[in-house]
């Protein structure tokens, strides 16, 4: 997943200790701004972000209050090797099973698993 900027609205008017982002994983928290005049802005250096769960807490263990707009950089810095390999294997399988067999039959023709080369020949870039 390519990194991208995401903005989320969170309602903490009744007070919350933790805000949970709807978009994960998260690379960084960019800003937490109030949506209403008079609400408090929270500097990001005073917050703790769990990038995997999307939980945002205050370092001083205080409460969030007000309608807030959280802006984050969501995604992964690098695609895991296992995900890359799995995607390549899937594309290779789909390519081979959707081409007509050499005998001239229909595409797929019941030969889904009779590929000529093993799947392990893929190179990881």
Tab-separated table of C-alpha atoms in Angstrom:
chain	number	residue	atom	x	y	z
A	1	UNK	CA	0.000	0.000	0.000
A	2	UNK	CA	1.547	3.275	-1.112
A	3	UNK	CA	1.845	5.950	1.584
A	4	UNK	CA	-0.899	8.569	1.321
A	5	UNK	CA	-2.287	11.410	3.401
A	6	UNK	CA	-5.566	10.648	5.159
A	7	UNK	CA	-7.718	13.008	7.238
A	8	UNK	CA	-10.225	11.611	9.740
A	9	UNK	CA	-12.811	13.339	11.911
A	10	UNK	CA	-13.141	12.133	15.502
A	11	UNK	CA	-15.776	13.134	18.045
A	12	UNK	CA	-14.242	13.439	21.509
A	13	UNK	CA	-16.717	16.011	22.874
A	14	UNK	CA	-17.547	13.840	25.877
A	15	UNK	CA	-13.831	13.127	26.401
A	16	UNK	CA	-11.710	10.177	25.319
A	17	UNK	CA	-8.377	8.842	26.486
A	18	UNK	CA	-7.680	7.030	23.216
A	19	UNK	CA	-8.550	7.883	19.613
A	20	UNK	CA	-8.528	4.935	17.222
A	21	UNK	CA	-7.810	5.674	13.586
A	22	UNK	CA	-9.956	3.923	11.000
A	23	UNK	CA	-7.033	3.705	8.552
A	24	UNK	CA	-4.076	1.465	9.393
A	25	UNK	CA	-1.158	0.907	9.195
A	26	UNK	CA	0.045	4.442	9.850
A	27	UNK	CA	3.512	5.806	9.147
A	28	UNK	CA	3.149	9.072	11.054
A	29	UNK	CA	0.706	11.443	12.699
A	30	UNK	CA	0.852	14.825	10.959
A	31	UNK	CA	-1.619	16.954	12.933
A	32	UNK	CA	-4.534	16.989	15.355
A	33	UNK	CA	-6.608	20.131	14.868
A	34	UNK	CA	-9.888	21.297	16.408
A	35	UNK	CA	-12.868	21.621	14.089
A	36	UNK	CA	-14.742	24.065	16.337
A	37	UNK	CA	-13.586	27.444	17.648
A	38	UNK	CA	-12.548	27.223	21.266
A	39	UNK	CA	-11.533	23.544	21.137
A	40	UNK	CA	-7.960	22.581	21.982
A	41	UNK	CA	-5.279	21.738	19.413
A	42	UNK	CA	-2.952	18.888	20.346
A	43	UNK	CA	0.700	19.101	19.223
A	44	UNK	CA	1.857	15.794	17.742
A	45	UNK	CA	5.032	15.725	19.843
A	46	UNK	CA	2.771	15.348	22.890
A	47	UNK	CA	1.029	12.279	21.428
A	48	UNK	CA	1.898	8.600	21.136
A	49	UNK	CA	0.851	6.658	18.031
A	50	UNK	CA	0.697	2.874	17.694
A	51	UNK	CA	1.239	2.509	13.920
A	52	UNK	CA	-0.233	-0.994	13.680
A	53	UNK	CA	-3.452	-0.527	15.681
A	54	UNK	CA	-3.944	3.174	14.943
A	55	UNK	CA	-4.341	4.084	18.628
A	56	UNK	CA	-3.446	7.679	19.519
A	57	UNK	CA	-2.867	8.622	23.192
A	58	UNK	CA	-1.651	11.713	24.966
A	59	UNK	CA	1.817	11.399	26.553
A	60	UNK	CA	0.548	13.092	29.704
A	61	UNK	CA	-2.283	10.499	29.905
A	62	UNK	CA	-4.874	13.261	29.629
A	63	UNK	CA	-8.173	13.254	27.766
A	64	UNK	CA	-8.956	14.374	24.224
A	65	UNK	CA	-11.885	16.771	24.025
A	66	UNK	CA	-13.828	18.325	21.138
A	67	UNK	CA	-14.370	17.599	17.468
A	68	UNK	CA	-10.948	16.824	16.027
A	69	UNK	CA	-9.442	16.401	12.587
A	70	UNK	CA	-6.509	13.966	12.592
A	71	UNK	CA	-4.205	13.959	9.571
A	72	UNK	CA	-1.885	10.986	9.097
A	73	UNK	CA	0.451	9.414	6.564
A	74	UNK	CA	-1.107	5.973	6.100
A	75	UNK	CA	0.422	2.949	4.390
A	76	UNK	CA	3.687	1.089	4.540
A	77	UNK	CA	7.144	2.429	3.846
A	78	UNK	CA	7.966	-0.788	1.999
A	79	UNK	CA	5.833	-3.721	0.852
A	80	UNK	CA	6.791	-6.873	2.791
A	81	UNK	CA	8.621	-9.461	0.679
A	82	UNK	CA	6.008	-12.116	1.432
A	83	UNK	CA	3.183	-9.884	0.160
A	84	UNK	CA	5.157	-9.080	-2.987
A	85	UNK	CA	5.804	-12.779	-3.681
A	86	UNK	CA	2.182	-13.755	-3.024
A	87	UNK	CA	0.936	-11.091	-5.442
A	88	UNK	CA	3.348	-12.256	-8.130
A	89	UNK	CA	2.293	-15.886	-7.692
A	90	UNK	CA	-1.368	-14.920	-7.952
A	91	UNK	CA	-0.799	-12.888	-11.123
A	92	UNK	CA	1.193	-15.742	-12.651
A	93	UNK	CA	-1.557	-18.243	-11.841
A	94	UNK	CA	-4.280	-15.987	-13.280
A	95	UNK	CA	-2.224	-15.366	-16.423
A	96	UNK	CA	-1.673	-19.059	-17.058
A	97	UNK	CA	-5.242	-20.171	-16.343
A	98	UNK	CA	-6.878	-17.505	-18.505
A	99	UNK	CA	-4.877	-18.231	-21.644
A	100	UNK	CA	-6.255	-20.924	-23.967
A	101	UNK	CA	-4.375	-24.221	-23.797
A	102	UNK	CA	-2.126	-25.147	-26.721
A	103	UNK	CA	-4.590	-27.848	-27.768
A	104	UNK	CA	-7.020	-25.103	-28.836
A	105	UNK	CA	-9.649	-25.604	-26.109
A	106	UNK	CA	-11.401	-22.920	-24.113
A	107	UNK	CA	-9.523	-20.591	-21.770
A	108	UNK	CA	-8.991	-22.285	-18.439
A	109	UNK	CA	-10.140	-25.599	-19.960
A	110	UNK	CA	-9.844	-27.603	-16.736
A	111	UNK	CA	-6.068	-27.305	-16.804
A	112	UNK	CA	-5.877	-24.829	-13.932
A	113	UNK	CA	-3.126	-26.685	-12.131
A	114	UNK	CA	-1.191	-28.146	-15.032
A	115	UNK	CA	1.307	-25.356	-15.521
A	116	UNK	CA	4.529	-26.072	-17.384
A	117	UNK	CA	6.906	-24.326	-14.993
A	118	UNK	CA	6.965	-24.295	-11.186
A	119	UNK	CA	5.737	-21.131	-9.468
A	120	UNK	CA	9.012	-20.734	-7.594
A	121	UNK	CA	10.758	-19.311	-10.674
A	122	UNK	CA	9.536	-15.801	-9.828
A	123	UNK	CA	12.135	-13.173	-9.050
A	124	UNK	CA	11.539	-10.647	-6.277
A	125	UNK	CA	12.405	-7.125	-7.344
